[in-house]
Amino acid sequence: MVWLNKIKHWLQWLGLYLWLVSGTIILTINASWLYFLNAYFQKLGPAVNLSLGRLMTNYYQMLAYLNFPWVPALKMNDFTDSAGALFHFAQVKNLFLLDYAVFIVTSVTTYYLWQRLKRNQQLWRFVLPMQTALWVPPIVALVMSLNFDQFFIYFHELLFRNSDWLFDPLYDRIILVLPDTFFLQCFVLAFVIIEWAFAYYLSVGKQALKTLD
């Protein structure tokens, strides 16, 4: 039974990491304010003869399809997509829903981990895992900064086993209002959120250590 307890222990810690990562993804993909800023300052609407408000309506329609399982088809007022683009969006939707599922499940395991550590006055155990985790976002950010275009390609090749993510502007005009700079900012936002989360749990652990002194 000892090994079962060890497996349960490590699964709870893995669940914590997955909870933080999946939560970060949820916050990032729904940061419509970030897209609004890009649309406003880069004048994305005029590039496709749309007002800012009209463009945002289409963006919200896209987000609704990607986020909600009860929205079965992607329908935007001013954009139509090729079969390849629609297939890609369907794959992205599956990844979004998987992320939500991971977040829900790990919310439960993380709650029990927190309660167990708090009950046993062991919140200090957050220190070492979070000190280690804090190094990961800066390293990934450094790699990304060296060549974002190549990083972006590797990212898609890792998640998708096809080339449907390579949209043709002639057939998939939506790509004209989804610039690389926006995706770059999404990655930066995600790094900031996850780094803050690691730092928060580290501070909880350090505070718990002080109470033991």
Tab-separated table of C-alpha atoms in Angstrom:
chain	number	residue	atom	x	y	z
A	1	MET	CA	0.000	0.000	0.000
A	2	VAL	CA	3.000	2.296	0.455
A	3	TRP	CA	3.615	2.475	-3.279
A	4	LEU	CA	-0.038	3.313	-3.873
A	5	ASN	CA	0.250	6.255	-1.516
A	6	LYS	CA	3.398	7.406	-3.326
A	7	ILE	CA	1.635	7.225	-6.688
A	8	LYS	CA	-1.311	9.161	-5.258
A	9	HIS	CA	1.124	11.714	-3.840
A	10	TRP	CA	2.904	12.307	-7.146
A	11	LEU	CA	-0.358	12.376	-9.094
A	12	GLN	CA	-1.597	15.160	-6.832
A	13	TRP	CA	1.526	17.214	-7.518
A	14	LEU	CA	1.219	16.518	-11.233
A	15	GLY	CA	-2.406	17.597	-10.947
A	16	LEU	CA	-1.303	20.884	-9.414
A	17	TYR	CA	1.009	21.626	-12.335
A	18	LEU	CA	-1.680	20.651	-14.852
A	19	TRP	CA	-4.209	22.799	-13.016
A	20	LEU	CA	-1.937	25.831	-13.181
A	21	VAL	CA	-1.083	25.265	-16.842
A	22	SER	CA	-4.660	24.557	-17.946
A	23	GLY	CA	-5.924	27.547	-15.968
A	24	THR	CA	-3.307	29.743	-17.597
A	25	ILE	CA	-4.429	28.545	-21.025
A	26	ILE	CA	-8.065	29.304	-20.205
A	27	LEU	CA	-7.240	32.836	-19.096
A	28	THR	CA	-5.100	33.416	-22.174
A	29	ILE	CA	-7.441	32.089	-24.843
A	30	ASN	CA	-10.271	34.155	-23.404
A	31	ALA	CA	-8.269	37.388	-23.158
A	32	SER	CA	-10.479	39.118	-25.718
A	33	TRP	CA	-9.201	42.453	-24.394
A	34	LEU	CA	-5.800	41.592	-25.829
A	35	TYR	CA	-7.297	40.949	-29.256
A	36	PHE	CA	-9.255	44.208	-29.006
A	37	LEU	CA	-6.039	46.128	-28.388
A	38	ASN	CA	-4.406	44.465	-31.385
A	39	ALA	CA	-7.424	45.109	-33.582
A	40	TYR	CA	-7.519	48.741	-32.521
A	41	PHE	CA	-3.844	49.645	-32.751
A	42	GLN	CA	-3.026	47.507	-35.799
A	43	LYS	CA	-6.222	48.587	-37.561
A	44	LEU	CA	-7.108	45.001	-38.404
A	45	GLY	CA	-10.708	45.806	-39.285
A	46	PRO	CA	-9.911	48.120	-42.234
A	47	ALA	CA	-7.635	45.390	-43.635
A	48	VAL	CA	-10.797	43.385	-44.378
A	49	ASN	CA	-13.194	46.327	-44.740
A	50	LEU	CA	-14.793	45.876	-41.320
A	51	SER	CA	-15.373	48.261	-38.465
A	52	LEU	CA	-13.748	47.467	-35.127
A	53	GLY	CA	-17.090	46.523	-33.608
A	54	ARG	CA	-17.975	44.271	-36.529
A	55	LEU	CA	-14.590	42.562	-36.331
A	56	MET	CA	-14.975	41.948	-32.593
A	57	THR	CA	-18.399	40.403	-33.218
A	58	ASN	CA	-16.801	37.900	-35.578
A	59	TYR	CA	-14.048	37.237	-33.045
A	60	TYR	CA	-16.575	36.523	-30.297
A	61	GLN	CA	-18.419	34.171	-32.656
A	62	MET	CA	-15.168	32.306	-33.225
A	63	LEU	CA	-14.482	32.126	-29.486
A	64	ALA	CA	-18.002	30.865	-28.812
A	65	TYR	CA	-17.461	28.001	-31.249
A	66	LEU	CA	-14.061	27.124	-29.781
A	67	ASN	CA	-15.172	27.349	-26.143
A	68	PHE	CA	-18.648	25.872	-26.026
A	69	PRO	CA	-19.445	22.225	-26.866
A	70	TRP	CA	-23.062	23.162	-27.652
A	71	VAL	CA	-21.949	25.352	-30.572
A	72	PRO	CA	-21.602	22.669	-33.273
A	73	ALA	CA	-20.402	24.737	-36.223
A	74	LEU	CA	-18.226	27.770	-36.824
A	75	LYS	CA	-20.347	30.564	-38.249
A	76	MET	CA	-19.042	34.109	-38.493
A	77	ASN	CA	-20.967	36.973	-40.026
A	78	ASP	CA	-18.219	38.155	-42.322
A	79	PHE	CA	-15.839	35.238	-42.774
A	80	THR	CA	-16.137	31.902	-44.499
A	81	ASP	CA	-13.487	29.222	-44.335
A	82	SER	CA	-12.166	26.462	-46.534
A	83	ALA	CA	-12.631	22.807	-45.600
A	84	GLY	CA	-9.053	22.671	-44.321
A	85	ALA	CA	-9.528	25.739	-42.138
A	86	LEU	CA	-12.774	24.396	-40.710
A	87	PHE	CA	-11.051	21.117	-39.898
A	88	HIS	CA	-8.264	23.011	-38.159
A	89	PHE	CA	-10.734	25.025	-36.103
A	90	ALA	CA	-12.469	21.762	-35.143
A	91	GLN	CA	-9.128	20.405	-33.917
A	92	VAL	CA	-8.503	23.578	-31.938
A	93	LYS	CA	-11.964	23.268	-30.410
A	94	ASN	CA	-11.139	19.722	-29.278
A	95	LEU	CA	-7.952	21.007	-27.633
A	96	PHE	CA	-9.883	23.788	-25.905
A	97	LEU	CA	-12.451	21.340	-24.531
A	98	LEU	CA	-9.681	18.967	-23.425
A	99	ASP	CA	-8.046	21.830	-21.561
A	100	TYR	CA	-11.324	22.634	-19.791
A	101	ALA	CA	-11.723	18.970	-18.841
A	102	VAL	CA	-8.180	18.841	-17.438
A	103	PHE	CA	-8.809	22.029	-15.471
A	104	ILE	CA	-12.037	20.687	-13.941
A	105	VAL	CA	-10.530	17.339	-12.936
A	106	THR	CA	-7.331	18.826	-11.544
A	107	SER	CA	-9.311	21.476	-9.646
A	108	VAL	CA	-10.607	18.604	-7.509
A	109	THR	CA	-7.199	16.970	-6.986
A	110	THR	CA	-5.552	20.333	-6.275
A	111	TYR	CA	-8.213	21.160	-3.691
A	112	TYR	CA	-7.552	17.901	-1.847
A	113	LEU	CA	-3.780	18.441	-2.080
A	114	TRP	CA	-4.121	21.916	-0.586
A	115	GLN	CA	-6.426	20.684	2.182
A	116	ARG	CA	-4.113	17.789	3.051
A	117	LEU	CA	-1.024	19.976	3.237
A	118	LYS	CA	-2.845	22.638	5.215
A	119	ARG	CA	-4.267	20.102	7.661
A	120	ASN	CA	-0.830	18.591	8.209
A	121	GLN	CA	0.842	22.028	8.365
A	122	GLN	CA	2.945	21.122	5.330
A	123	LEU	CA	2.262	23.995	2.955
A	124	TRP	CA	6.031	24.513	3.021
A	125	ARG	CA	6.219	21.601	0.587
A	126	PHE	CA	5.270	24.047	-2.167
A	127	VAL	CA	8.702	25.672	-1.954
A	128	LEU	CA	10.921	23.222	-3.843
A	129	PRO	CA	8.442	22.318	-6.645
A	130	MET	CA	7.675	25.993	-7.273
A	131	GLN	CA	11.337	27.053	-7.149
A	132	THR	CA	12.004	24.484	-9.862
A	133	ALA	CA	8.936	25.427	-11.904
A	134	LEU	CA	9.852	29.129	-11.883
A	135	TRP	CA	12.752	28.405	-14.233
A	136	VAL	CA	10.614	26.820	-16.937
A	137	PRO	CA	8.728	29.866	-18.366
A	138	PRO	CA	11.880	32.026	-18.702
A	139	ILE	CA	13.722	29.209	-20.494
A	140	VAL	CA	10.833	28.640	-22.907
A	141	ALA	CA	10.486	32.411	-23.403
A	142	LEU	CA	14.193	32.660	-24.207
A	143	VAL	CA	13.927	29.901	-26.808
A	144	MET	CA	10.845	31.578	-28.269
A	145	SER	CA	12.544	34.972	-28.455
A	146	LEU	CA	15.430	33.610	-30.519
A	147	ASN	CA	13.143	32.799	-33.440
A	148	PHE	CA	9.416	33.145	-32.824
A	149	ASP	CA	8.451	32.101	-36.351
A	150	GLN	CA	10.276	28.787	-36.000
A	151	PHE	CA	8.943	28.328	-32.474
A	152	PHE	CA	5.418	28.931	-33.777
A	153	ILE	CA	5.913	26.308	-36.481
A	154	TYR	CA	7.241	23.726	-34.002
A	155	PHE	CA	4.344	24.520	-31.694
A	156	HIS	CA	1.818	23.703	-34.427
A	157	GLU	CA	3.715	20.642	-35.590
A	158	LEU	CA	3.613	19.361	-32.025
A	159	LEU	CA	-0.141	19.830	-31.662
A	160	PHE	CA	-1.318	19.095	-35.217
A	161	ARG	CA	-0.359	16.268	-37.537
A	162	ASN	CA	-1.304	18.107	-40.714
A	163	SER	CA	-0.754	21.428	-42.465
A	164	ASP	CA	-4.344	22.700	-42.262
A	165	TRP	CA	-3.185	25.428	-39.887
A	166	LEU	CA	-1.436	27.087	-42.827
A	167	PHE	CA	-4.328	29.253	-44.008
A	168	ASP	CA	-4.481	30.713	-47.508
A	169	PRO	CA	-5.550	34.379	-47.283
A	170	LEU	CA	-7.337	34.038	-50.608
A	171	TYR	CA	-9.741	31.466	-49.178
A	172	ASP	CA	-9.453	32.023	-45.426
A	173	ARG	CA	-9.507	35.774	-44.877
A	174	ILE	CA	-9.727	35.270	-41.119
A	175	ILE	CA	-5.955	34.832	-41.074
A	176	LEU	CA	-5.593	38.469	-42.156
A	177	VAL	CA	-6.986	39.574	-38.787
A	178	LEU	CA	-5.064	37.020	-36.719
A	179	PRO	CA	-1.490	38.364	-37.031
A	180	ASP	CA	1.562	36.599	-35.643
A	181	THR	CA	2.127	39.501	-33.260
A	182	PHE	CA	-1.160	38.712	-31.540
A	183	PHE	CA	-0.134	35.088	-30.968
A	184	LEU	CA	3.258	36.254	-29.728
A	185	GLN	CA	1.518	38.453	-27.169
A	186	CYS	CA	-0.678	35.522	-26.143
A	187	PHE	CA	2.422	33.477	-25.366
A	188	VAL	CA	3.923	36.372	-23.396
A	189	LEU	CA	0.675	36.761	-21.437
A	190	ALA	CA	0.642	33.038	-20.667
A	191	PHE	CA	4.240	33.177	-19.433
A	192	VAL	CA	3.396	36.107	-17.152
A	193	ILE	CA	0.329	34.373	-15.703
A	194	ILE	CA	2.005	31.023	-15.059
A	195	GLU	CA	5.105	32.700	-13.604
A	196	TRP	CA	2.902	34.700	-11.240
A	197	ALA	CA	1.081	31.489	-10.238
A	198	PHE	CA	4.352	29.696	-9.463
A	199	ALA	CA	5.567	32.716	-7.490
A	200	TYR	CA	2.318	32.829	-5.513
A	201	TYR	CA	2.553	29.191	-4.453
A	202	LEU	CA	6.224	29.718	-3.628
A	203	SER	CA	5.280	32.623	-1.370
A	204	VAL	CA	2.669	30.431	0.334
A	205	GLY	CA	5.313	27.801	0.977
A	206	LYS	CA	7.854	30.301	2.297
A	207	GLN	CA	5.269	31.859	4.574
A	208	ALA	CA	4.481	28.416	5.940
A	209	LEU	CA	8.175	27.859	6.627
A	210	LYS	CA	8.305	31.038	8.697
A	211	THR	CA	5.522	29.771	10.930
A	212	LEU	CA	7.579	26.667	11.701
A	213	ASP	CA	10.510	28.716	13.020
